[in-house]
mmCIF file of C-alpha atoms and ligand atoms in Angstrom:
data_model
loop_
_atom_site.group_PDB
_atom_site.id
_atom_site.type_symbol
_atom_site.label_atom_id
_atom_site.label_comp_id
_atom_site.label_asym_id
_atom_site.label_seq_id
_atom_site.Cartn_x
_atom_site.Cartn_y
_atom_site.Cartn_z
ATOM 1 C CA UNK A 1 7.630 16.343 -17.684
ATOM 2 C CA UNK A 2 7.543 14.258 -14.550
ATOM 3 C CA UNK A 3 9.415 16.824 -12.456
ATOM 4 C CA UNK A 4 7.252 19.654 -13.771
ATOM 5 C CA UNK A 5 4.168 17.606 -12.981
ATOM 6 C CA UNK A 6 5.445 16.975 -9.468
ATOM 7 C CA UNK A 7 5.036 20.679 -8.702
ATOM 8 C CA UNK A 8 1.273 20.109 -8.798
ATOM 9 C CA UNK A 9 1.318 17.591 -5.950
ATOM 10 C CA UNK A 10 -0.452 18.473 -2.735
ATOM 11 C CA UNK A 11 2.066 17.722 -0.001
ATOM 12 C CA UNK A 12 4.021 20.804 1.008
ATOM 13 C CA UNK A 13 6.530 19.577 3.596
ATOM 14 C CA UNK A 14 10.265 19.455 2.756
ATOM 15 C CA UNK A 15 10.373 15.737 3.647
ATOM 16 C CA UNK A 16 7.382 15.045 1.404
ATOM 17 C CA UNK A 17 8.971 17.019 -1.415
ATOM 18 C CA UNK A 18 12.210 15.067 -1.100
ATOM 19 C CA UNK A 19 10.296 11.786 -1.165
ATOM 20 C CA UNK A 20 8.313 12.618 -4.241
ATOM 21 C CA UNK A 21 11.420 13.908 -6.011
ATOM 22 C CA UNK A 22 13.180 10.638 -5.197
ATOM 23 C CA UNK A 23 10.195 8.695 -6.570
ATOM 24 C CA UNK A 24 9.940 10.886 -9.673
ATOM 25 C CA UNK A 25 13.695 10.550 -10.201
ATOM 26 C CA UNK A 26 13.573 6.747 -10.059
ATOM 27 C CA UNK A 27 10.628 6.641 -12.428
ATOM 28 C CA UNK A 28 12.332 9.036 -14.879
ATOM 29 C CA UNK A 29 15.273 6.572 -14.957
ATOM 30 C CA UNK A 30 12.905 3.681 -15.707
ATOM 31 C CA UNK A 31 13.250 2.244 -12.185
ATOM 32 C CA UNK A 32 10.685 1.608 -9.491
ATOM 33 C CA UNK A 33 10.975 1.354 -5.740
ATOM 34 C CA UNK A 34 10.300 -2.230 -4.679
ATOM 35 C CA UNK A 35 8.093 -2.376 -1.582
ATOM 36 C CA UNK A 36 7.261 -5.349 0.623
ATOM 37 C CA UNK A 37 4.518 -5.373 3.256
ATOM 38 C CA UNK A 38 5.675 -5.906 6.871
ATOM 39 C CA UNK A 39 9.165 -6.867 5.638
ATOM 40 C CA UNK A 40 11.203 -6.280 8.855
ATOM 41 C CA UNK A 41 8.505 -7.515 11.234
ATOM 42 C CA UNK A 42 8.284 -11.148 10.139
ATOM 43 C CA UNK A 43 8.725 -13.453 7.179
ATOM 44 C CA UNK A 44 8.177 -17.002 6.080
ATOM 45 C CA UNK A 45 8.328 -19.001 9.364
ATOM 46 C CA UNK A 46 10.003 -16.325 11.558
ATOM 47 C CA UNK A 47 9.063 -13.155 13.381
ATOM 48 C CA UNK A 48 10.622 -10.461 15.534
ATOM 49 C CA UNK A 49 10.133 -11.417 19.172
ATOM 50 C CA UNK A 50 11.242 -8.142 20.748
ATOM 51 C CA UNK A 51 9.752 -5.201 18.816
ATOM 52 C CA UNK A 52 11.441 -2.575 20.988
ATOM 53 C CA UNK A 53 14.963 -4.078 21.021
ATOM 54 C CA UNK A 54 15.399 -6.114 17.838
ATOM 55 C CA UNK A 55 17.897 -4.530 15.399
ATOM 56 C CA UNK A 56 15.380 -5.044 12.561
ATOM 57 C CA UNK A 57 18.002 -6.334 10.146
ATOM 58 C CA UNK A 58 16.205 -9.515 9.153
ATOM 59 C CA UNK A 59 14.201 -9.590 5.933
ATOM 60 C CA UNK A 60 13.143 -12.404 3.608
ATOM 61 C CA UNK A 61 14.072 -10.200 0.639
ATOM 62 C CA UNK A 62 17.533 -9.434 2.074
ATOM 63 C CA UNK A 63 17.982 -13.139 2.835
ATOM 64 C CA UNK A 64 17.469 -13.891 -0.862
ATOM 65 C CA UNK A 65 19.318 -11.099 -2.673
ATOM 66 C CA UNK A 66 21.471 -9.291 -0.083
ATOM 67 C CA UNK A 67 19.556 -6.036 -0.458
ATOM 68 C CA UNK A 68 16.540 -4.577 1.306
ATOM 69 C CA UNK A 69 13.257 -3.389 -0.214
ATOM 70 C CA UNK A 70 13.535 0.332 -0.944
ATOM 71 C CA UNK A 71 10.053 0.816 0.490
ATOM 72 C CA UNK A 72 8.387 -0.827 3.472
ATOM 73 C CA UNK A 73 4.620 -1.313 3.645
ATOM 74 C CA UNK A 74 2.763 -1.278 6.981
ATOM 75 C CA UNK A 75 -0.885 -1.169 8.036
ATOM 76 C CA UNK A 76 -2.588 0.826 10.801
ATOM 77 C CA UNK A 77 -5.495 -1.640 11.186
ATOM 78 C CA UNK A 78 -6.640 -1.805 14.839
ATOM 79 C CA UNK A 79 -4.624 1.236 15.910
ATOM 80 C CA UNK A 80 -8.145 2.557 16.448
ATOM 81 C CA UNK A 81 -8.677 -0.038 19.212
ATOM 82 C CA UNK A 82 -5.818 1.475 21.206
ATOM 83 C CA UNK A 83 -3.639 -1.662 21.367
ATOM 84 C CA UNK A 84 0.092 -1.990 20.826
ATOM 85 C CA UNK A 85 -0.017 -4.073 17.631
ATOM 86 C CA UNK A 86 -2.019 -4.087 14.394
ATOM 87 C CA UNK A 87 -4.446 -6.682 13.058
ATOM 88 C CA UNK A 88 -1.570 -8.911 11.917
ATOM 89 C CA UNK A 89 0.366 -8.602 15.179
ATOM 90 C CA UNK A 90 2.841 -5.957 13.939
ATOM 91 C CA UNK A 91 3.811 -3.704 16.819
ATOM 92 C CA UNK A 92 3.282 0.014 16.265
ATOM 93 C CA UNK A 93 6.554 0.708 18.012
ATOM 94 C CA UNK A 94 8.316 -1.626 15.563
ATOM 95 C CA UNK A 95 6.756 0.311 12.662
ATOM 96 C CA UNK A 96 8.110 3.573 14.020
ATOM 97 C CA UNK A 97 11.579 2.104 14.595
ATOM 98 C CA UNK A 98 11.622 0.395 11.192
ATOM 99 C CA UNK A 99 10.548 3.616 9.454
ATOM 100 C CA UNK A 100 13.431 5.483 11.063
ATOM 101 C CA UNK A 101 15.923 2.797 10.055
ATOM 102 C CA UNK A 102 14.451 2.725 6.547
ATOM 103 C CA UNK A 103 14.873 6.513 6.236
ATOM 104 C CA UNK A 104 18.490 6.210 7.398
ATOM 105 C CA UNK A 105 19.086 3.629 4.663
ATOM 106 C CA UNK A 106 17.608 6.045 2.103
ATOM 107 C CA UNK A 107 14.301 4.224 1.688
ATOM 108 C CA UNK A 108 10.617 5.069 2.009
ATOM 109 C CA UNK A 109 7.562 3.817 3.874
ATOM 110 C CA UNK A 110 3.915 3.400 2.844
ATOM 111 C CA UNK A 111 1.022 2.827 5.249
ATOM 112 C CA UNK A 112 -2.490 1.508 4.541
ATOM 113 C CA UNK A 113 -5.368 1.151 7.014
ATOM 114 C CA UNK A 114 -7.652 -1.869 7.346
ATOM 115 C CA UNK A 115 -9.710 0.025 9.925
ATOM 116 C CA UNK A 116 -12.451 -1.829 11.759
ATOM 117 C CA UNK A 117 -16.076 -1.171 10.948
ATOM 118 C CA UNK A 118 -16.972 1.841 13.101
ATOM 119 C CA UNK A 119 -20.716 1.195 12.956
ATOM 120 C CA UNK A 120 -21.009 -2.554 13.594
ATOM 121 C CA UNK A 121 -17.777 -3.146 15.533
ATOM 122 C CA UNK A 122 -16.808 -5.812 12.965
ATOM 123 C CA UNK A 123 -13.609 -5.838 10.947
ATOM 124 C CA UNK A 124 -12.751 -3.929 7.748
ATOM 125 C CA UNK A 125 -14.371 -6.711 5.693
ATOM 126 C CA UNK A 126 -17.735 -6.434 7.496
ATOM 127 C CA UNK A 127 -20.007 -5.240 4.694
ATOM 128 C CA UNK A 128 -23.275 -6.089 6.446
ATOM 129 C CA UNK A 129 -24.399 -2.445 6.381
ATOM 130 C CA UNK A 130 -24.254 0.176 3.662
ATOM 131 C CA UNK A 131 -24.693 2.957 6.222
ATOM 132 C CA UNK A 132 -21.177 2.882 7.668
ATOM 133 C CA UNK A 133 -19.577 5.686 5.652
ATOM 134 C CA UNK A 134 -22.680 7.820 6.136
ATOM 135 C CA UNK A 135 -22.475 7.198 9.885
ATOM 136 C CA UNK A 136 -18.939 8.592 10.188
ATOM 137 C CA UNK A 137 -19.501 11.748 8.162
ATOM 138 C CA UNK A 138 -20.465 15.075 9.749
ATOM 139 C CA UNK A 139 -23.858 14.653 11.443
ATOM 140 C CA UNK A 140 -23.609 10.835 11.486
ATOM 141 C CA UNK A 141 -24.045 8.787 14.654
ATOM 142 C CA UNK A 142 -20.414 7.573 14.645
ATOM 143 C CA UNK A 143 -18.815 10.834 13.567
ATOM 144 C CA UNK A 144 -17.266 11.685 16.911
ATOM 145 C CA UNK A 145 -15.828 8.222 17.501
ATOM 146 C CA UNK A 146 -14.450 8.143 13.977
ATOM 147 C CA UNK A 147 -12.787 11.534 14.341
ATOM 148 C CA UNK A 148 -11.107 10.165 17.459
ATOM 149 C CA UNK A 149 -9.747 7.301 15.289
ATOM 150 C CA UNK A 150 -8.416 9.838 12.805
ATOM 151 C CA UNK A 151 -6.821 11.813 15.606
ATOM 152 C CA UNK A 152 -5.148 8.627 16.894
ATOM 153 C CA UNK A 153 -3.779 7.961 13.395
ATOM 154 C CA UNK A 154 -2.527 11.558 13.185
ATOM 155 C CA UNK A 155 -0.795 11.293 16.535
ATOM 156 C CA UNK A 156 0.878 8.018 15.573
ATOM 157 C CA UNK A 157 2.057 9.336 12.203
ATOM 158 C CA UNK A 158 3.378 12.512 13.828
ATOM 159 C CA UNK A 159 5.480 10.344 16.120
ATOM 160 C CA UNK A 160 7.544 9.350 13.042
ATOM 161 C CA UNK A 161 9.300 12.676 13.532
ATOM 162 C CA UNK A 162 8.934 14.028 10.007
ATOM 163 C CA UNK A 163 9.934 10.860 8.120
ATOM 164 C CA UNK A 164 7.856 10.898 4.928
ATOM 165 C CA UNK A 165 4.999 8.392 4.762
ATOM 166 C CA UNK A 166 2.996 7.492 1.660
ATOM 167 C CA UNK A 167 -0.409 7.236 3.311
ATOM 168 C CA UNK A 168 -2.898 5.006 1.455
ATOM 169 C CA UNK A 169 -6.287 4.952 3.193
ATOM 170 C CA UNK A 170 -9.618 3.555 1.932
ATOM 171 C CA UNK A 171 -8.063 1.381 -0.751
ATOM 172 C CA UNK A 172 -9.700 -1.081 -3.192
ATOM 173 C CA UNK A 173 -12.755 1.151 -2.991
ATOM 174 C CA UNK A 174 -14.355 0.120 -6.285
ATOM 175 C CA UNK A 175 -14.883 -3.461 -5.149
ATOM 176 C CA UNK A 176 -17.337 -4.123 -2.331
ATOM 177 C CA UNK A 177 -15.348 -6.131 0.224
ATOM 178 C CA UNK A 178 -14.489 -3.284 2.628
ATOM 179 C CA UNK A 179 -17.039 -1.094 4.452
ATOM 180 C CA UNK A 180 -15.896 1.885 2.309
ATOM 181 C CA UNK A 181 -16.347 -0.099 -0.944
ATOM 182 C CA UNK A 182 -18.247 0.644 -4.152
ATOM 183 C CA UNK A 183 -21.697 -0.654 -3.218
ATOM 184 C CA UNK A 184 -21.420 0.430 0.409
ATOM 185 C CA UNK A 185 -21.468 4.182 -0.119
ATOM 186 C CA UNK A 186 -22.249 6.762 -2.782
ATOM 187 C CA UNK A 187 -19.528 8.513 -4.754
ATOM 188 C CA UNK A 188 -20.126 11.697 -2.766
ATOM 189 C CA UNK A 189 -19.919 9.831 0.543
ATOM 190 C CA UNK A 190 -16.640 8.175 -0.474
ATOM 191 C CA UNK A 191 -15.115 11.502 -1.431
ATOM 192 C CA UNK A 192 -16.380 13.059 1.792
ATOM 193 C CA UNK A 193 -14.765 10.219 3.770
ATOM 194 C CA UNK A 194 -11.428 10.932 2.089
ATOM 195 C CA UNK A 195 -11.738 14.690 2.651
ATOM 196 C CA UNK A 196 -12.669 14.197 6.299
ATOM 197 C CA UNK A 197 -9.582 11.994 6.703
ATOM 198 C CA UNK A 198 -7.402 14.541 4.951
ATOM 199 C CA UNK A 199 -8.734 17.430 7.041
ATOM 200 C CA UNK A 200 -7.967 15.620 10.295
ATOM 201 C CA UNK A 201 -4.484 14.568 9.220
ATOM 202 C CA UNK A 202 -3.409 17.598 7.275
ATOM 203 C CA UNK A 203 -1.169 18.942 10.019
ATOM 204 C CA UNK A 204 0.854 15.734 9.762
ATOM 205 C CA UNK A 205 2.953 17.408 7.126
ATOM 206 C CA UNK A 206 5.127 14.429 6.233
ATOM 207 C CA UNK A 207 2.327 12.574 4.391
ATOM 208 C CA UNK A 208 1.998 11.918 0.683
ATOM 209 C CA UNK A 209 -1.538 10.753 -0.128
ATOM 210 C CA UNK A 210 -1.988 7.665 -2.315
ATOM 211 C CA UNK A 211 -5.331 6.884 -3.991
ATOM 212 C CA UNK A 212 -5.459 3.163 -4.691
ATOM 213 C CA UNK A 213 -8.618 1.495 -6.051
ATOM 214 C CA UNK A 214 -8.650 -2.147 -7.084
ATOM 215 C CA UNK A 215 -7.347 -2.578 -10.616
ATOM 216 C CA UNK A 216 -10.225 -4.226 -12.429
ATOM 217 C CA UNK A 217 -12.482 -1.175 -12.294
ATOM 218 C CA UNK A 218 -12.680 0.513 -15.681
ATOM 219 C CA UNK A 219 -11.814 4.117 -16.247
ATOM 220 C CA UNK A 220 -15.194 5.597 -15.385
ATOM 221 C CA UNK A 221 -15.240 4.305 -11.807
ATOM 222 C CA UNK A 222 -11.643 5.358 -11.280
ATOM 223 C CA UNK A 223 -12.400 8.921 -12.280
ATOM 224 C CA UNK A 224 -15.742 9.151 -10.485
ATOM 225 C CA UNK A 225 -14.440 8.298 -7.005
ATOM 226 C CA UNK A 226 -11.119 10.147 -7.302
ATOM 227 C CA UNK A 227 -11.051 12.383 -4.203
ATOM 228 C CA UNK A 228 -9.488 15.468 -5.863
ATOM 229 C CA UNK A 229 -6.182 16.896 -7.035
ATOM 230 C CA UNK A 230 -5.738 18.983 -3.895
ATOM 231 C CA UNK A 231 -5.840 15.940 -1.576
ATOM 232 C CA UNK A 232 -4.045 13.214 -3.567
ATOM 233 C CA UNK A 233 -0.336 13.013 -4.434
ATOM 234 C CA UNK A 234 0.078 9.616 -6.074
ATOM 235 C CA UNK A 235 -2.443 7.467 -7.959
ATOM 236 C CA UNK A 236 -2.229 3.699 -8.096
ATOM 237 C CA UNK A 237 -4.169 0.468 -8.083
ATOM 238 C CA UNK A 238 -4.151 -3.002 -6.495
ATOM 239 C CA UNK A 239 -4.150 -6.027 -8.786
ATOM 240 C CA UNK A 240 -3.256 -9.662 -8.081
ATOM 241 C CA UNK A 241 -2.684 -12.808 -10.082
ATOM 242 C CA UNK A 242 -4.869 -15.666 -8.896
ATOM 243 C CA UNK A 243 -5.797 -19.084 -10.238
ATOM 244 C CA UNK A 244 -3.722 -21.714 -11.984
ATOM 245 C CA UNK A 245 -0.985 -21.127 -14.548
ATOM 246 C CA UNK A 246 -0.821 -20.497 -17.456
ATOM 247 C CA UNK A 247 -4.274 -18.937 -17.967
ATOM 248 C CA UNK A 248 -4.033 -16.708 -14.912
ATOM 249 C CA UNK A 249 -0.733 -15.309 -16.166
ATOM 250 C CA UNK A 250 -2.231 -14.036 -19.408
ATOM 251 C CA UNK A 251 -5.212 -12.580 -17.562
ATOM 252 C CA UNK A 252 -3.004 -10.866 -14.959
ATOM 253 C CA UNK A 253 -0.748 -9.274 -17.578
ATOM 254 C CA UNK A 254 -3.789 -8.057 -19.484
ATOM 255 C CA UNK A 255 -5.384 -6.564 -16.368
ATOM 256 C CA UNK A 256 -2.132 -4.920 -15.258
ATOM 257 C CA UNK A 257 -1.562 -3.365 -18.678
ATOM 258 C CA UNK A 258 -5.139 -2.077 -18.831
ATOM 259 C CA UNK A 259 -4.881 -0.606 -15.335
ATOM 260 C CA UNK A 260 -1.451 0.917 -16.023
ATOM 261 C CA UNK A 261 -2.773 2.478 -19.201
ATOM 262 C CA UNK A 262 -5.659 4.127 -17.322
ATOM 263 C CA UNK A 263 -3.597 5.210 -14.323
ATOM 264 C CA UNK A 264 -0.594 6.521 -16.280
ATOM 265 C CA UNK A 265 -2.828 8.653 -18.514
ATOM 266 C CA UNK A 266 -4.754 9.873 -15.474
ATOM 267 C CA UNK A 267 -1.504 10.688 -13.639
ATOM 268 C CA UNK A 268 -0.131 12.630 -16.548
ATOM 269 C CA UNK A 269 -3.361 14.623 -16.995
ATOM 270 C CA UNK A 270 -3.483 15.463 -13.270
ATOM 271 C CA UNK A 271 0.226 16.093 -12.633
ATOM 272 C CA UNK A 272 0.619 13.052 -10.326
ATOM 273 C CA UNK A 273 3.013 10.156 -9.980
ATOM 274 C CA UNK A 274 1.601 6.634 -10.339
ATOM 275 C CA UNK A 275 2.330 3.302 -8.704
ATOM 276 C CA UNK A 276 1.274 -0.334 -8.382
ATOM 277 C CA UNK A 277 0.158 -0.053 -4.772
ATOM 278 C CA UNK A 278 -0.373 -3.820 -4.225
ATOM 279 C CA UNK A 279 0.304 -6.854 -6.343
ATOM 280 C CA UNK A 280 1.495 -10.446 -6.168
ATOM 281 C CA UNK A 281 0.631 -14.104 -6.637
ATOM 282 C CA UNK A 282 -0.086 -15.889 -3.339
ATOM 283 C CA UNK A 283 2.490 -18.598 -2.645
ATOM 284 C CA UNK A 284 4.225 -17.659 -5.961
ATOM 285 C CA UNK A 285 3.342 -20.908 -7.763
ATOM 286 C CA UNK A 286 5.409 -19.808 -10.782
ATOM 287 C CA UNK A 287 9.207 -20.006 -10.213
ATOM 288 C CA UNK A 288 9.787 -17.429 -12.973
ATOM 289 C CA UNK A 289 7.119 -15.013 -11.757
ATOM 290 C CA UNK A 290 9.373 -11.994 -11.174
ATOM 291 C CA UNK A 291 11.049 -11.765 -14.573
ATOM 292 C CA UNK A 292 8.541 -13.848 -16.541
ATOM 293 C CA UNK A 293 5.316 -12.193 -15.381
ATOM 294 C CA UNK A 294 5.743 -9.116 -13.177
ATOM 295 C CA UNK A 295 8.322 -7.350 -15.383
ATOM 296 C CA UNK A 296 6.370 -8.044 -18.615
ATOM 297 C CA UNK A 297 3.185 -6.875 -16.850
ATOM 298 C CA UNK A 298 4.665 -3.418 -16.247
ATOM 299 C CA UNK A 299 6.691 -3.248 -19.463
ATOM 300 C CA UNK A 300 6.220 0.075 -21.221
ATOM 301 C CA UNK A 301 5.212 1.920 -18.035
ATOM 302 C CA UNK A 302 7.168 3.655 -15.300
ATOM 303 C CA UNK A 303 5.356 3.324 -11.979
ATOM 304 C CA UNK A 304 7.312 4.955 -9.152
ATOM 305 C CA UNK A 305 6.832 1.934 -6.865
ATOM 306 C CA UNK A 306 5.516 -1.618 -6.900
ATOM 307 C CA UNK A 307 4.477 -3.285 -3.643
ATOM 308 C CA UNK A 308 4.067 -7.012 -3.056
ATOM 309 C CA UNK A 309 2.026 -8.150 -0.056
ATOM 310 C CA UNK A 310 3.176 -9.846 3.146
ATOM 311 C CA UNK A 311 4.983 -13.130 3.907
ATOM 312 C CA UNK A 312 2.864 -14.355 6.819
ATOM 313 C CA UNK A 313 5.046 -15.990 9.500
ATOM 314 C CA UNK A 314 2.228 -18.300 10.636
ATOM 315 C CA UNK A 315 0.678 -19.301 7.268
ATOM 316 C CA UNK A 316 3.347 -21.039 5.157
ATOM 317 C CA UNK A 317 1.408 -20.641 1.885
ATOM 318 C CA UNK A 318 0.539 -16.950 2.395
ATOM 319 C CA UNK A 319 3.561 -15.171 0.933
ATOM 320 C CA UNK A 320 4.166 -12.711 -1.919
ATOM 321 C CA UNK A 321 7.926 -12.168 -1.786
ATOM 322 C CA UNK A 322 10.689 -14.792 -1.955
ATOM 323 C CA UNK A 323 12.364 -16.231 1.131
ATOM 324 C CA UNK A 324 15.641 -18.169 1.321
ATOM 325 C CA UNK A 325 14.876 -21.479 -0.366
ATOM 326 C CA UNK A 326 11.576 -20.505 -1.993
ATOM 327 C CA UNK A 327 11.231 -21.854 -5.569
ATOM 328 C CA UNK A 328 11.183 -18.324 -7.057
ATOM 329 C CA UNK A 329 14.273 -17.086 -5.144
ATOM 330 C CA UNK A 330 16.701 -17.418 -8.056
ATOM 331 C CA UNK A 331 14.361 -15.548 -10.367
ATOM 332 C CA UNK A 332 14.000 -12.790 -7.782
ATOM 333 C CA UNK A 333 17.783 -12.299 -7.924
ATOM 334 C CA UNK A 334 17.519 -11.850 -11.709
ATOM 335 C CA UNK A 335 14.679 -9.361 -11.104
ATOM 336 C CA UNK A 336 16.813 -7.503 -8.520
ATOM 337 C CA UNK A 337 19.692 -7.035 -10.990
ATOM 338 C CA UNK A 338 17.476 -6.277 -14.004
ATOM 339 C CA UNK A 339 18.309 -2.565 -13.715
ATOM 340 C CA UNK A 340 14.618 -1.747 -13.235
ATOM 341 C CA UNK A 341 14.301 -2.302 -9.510
ATOM 342 C CA UNK A 342 15.481 0.029 -6.761
ATOM 343 C CA UNK A 343 16.691 -1.832 -3.664
ATOM 344 C CA UNK A 344 18.825 -0.749 -0.710
ATOM 345 C CA UNK A 345 22.184 -1.861 0.585
ATOM 346 C CA UNK A 346 22.613 -2.521 4.281
HETATM 347 C C1 BMA B 1 -4.896 -9.714 3.685
HETATM 348 C C2 BMA B 1 -4.301 -10.965 4.323
HETATM 349 C C3 BMA B 1 -4.769 -10.975 5.756
HETATM 350 C C4 BMA B 1 -4.374 -9.660 6.469
HETATM 351 C C5 BMA B 1 -4.890 -8.474 5.689
HETATM 352 C C6 BMA B 1 -4.451 -7.140 6.281
HETATM 353 O O1 BMA B 1 -4.554 -9.648 2.343
HETATM 354 O O2 BMA B 1 -2.893 -10.915 4.262
HETATM 355 O O3 BMA B 1 -4.193 -12.077 6.428
HETATM 356 O O4 BMA B 1 -4.910 -9.624 7.769
HETATM 357 O O5 BMA B 1 -4.423 -8.560 4.354
HETATM 358 O O6 BMA B 1 -3.066 -7.025 6.347
#
């Protein structure tokens, strides 16, 4: 069923086909790729100092369990400003080098884009105007500048030399905290933004396109803003645990199960794979989070990957994966050997 459905996906390149077959294969075996944002670039209290020479072997996840995440997450944010590093200081050259190394290890890469606000000049979270999406569409006052941003993204992604990339633009679009969010544009404008992006990147033939709203949306919103079967390969959602234990645990599991129910049915009806495109619990205040909460939250479903967010090197409490000595490290090892998680050897 899953392999037959995969034939309906939109990406036509051999590398993209291999990637989606690998993802479908893992999911058919009841396993998911484990992804960690910015994993080789920095971790809890350390960072790569030499992005062009560092061997990129260090990883908080590897430091804990002796294996690497099978997927790396990166973000393009501020590529559009023409600098050498993204909004969190991750060098674009490091991303390219890490992606190559990841492919050699047999792993995958996913890339999101916290693009700056093209109308106001503010950041991705600047929601002071609801005219931003309109302004970048055909005929809008920022259209030309925005197309230049898309072209810069295309050029960067082409420089990966055919390594498949799960590209995840304009995420968490049902909430209203990014300029492309729910109250900031109409459904038609959102879809037009996605199509414009697709059109300008479609000759980057190593991309798989991931649609990833925030999880607490309800089915109607999810369906309404879905860009279209011809321009999406994988459907997912972002959902986090927040607030004190134990109440937040129950709520998180409930929200994850509801979202997985919606997304898995949607994926099966549309011939797509599905994933948990972002999740986590900031600072992991529950030492049994991995086996006691995350695994139960996805029980009964087979997402092809699950990504946890970044371990900021300069904010000790802002982490979503274990690091050597973190209170959840032992539980992460149990998670890693649960038979459900795909990780990579050195
Ligand atoms: C957020 C935080 C920010 C970061 C942003 C984009 O969740 O981690 O510190 O700048 O993601 O990566």
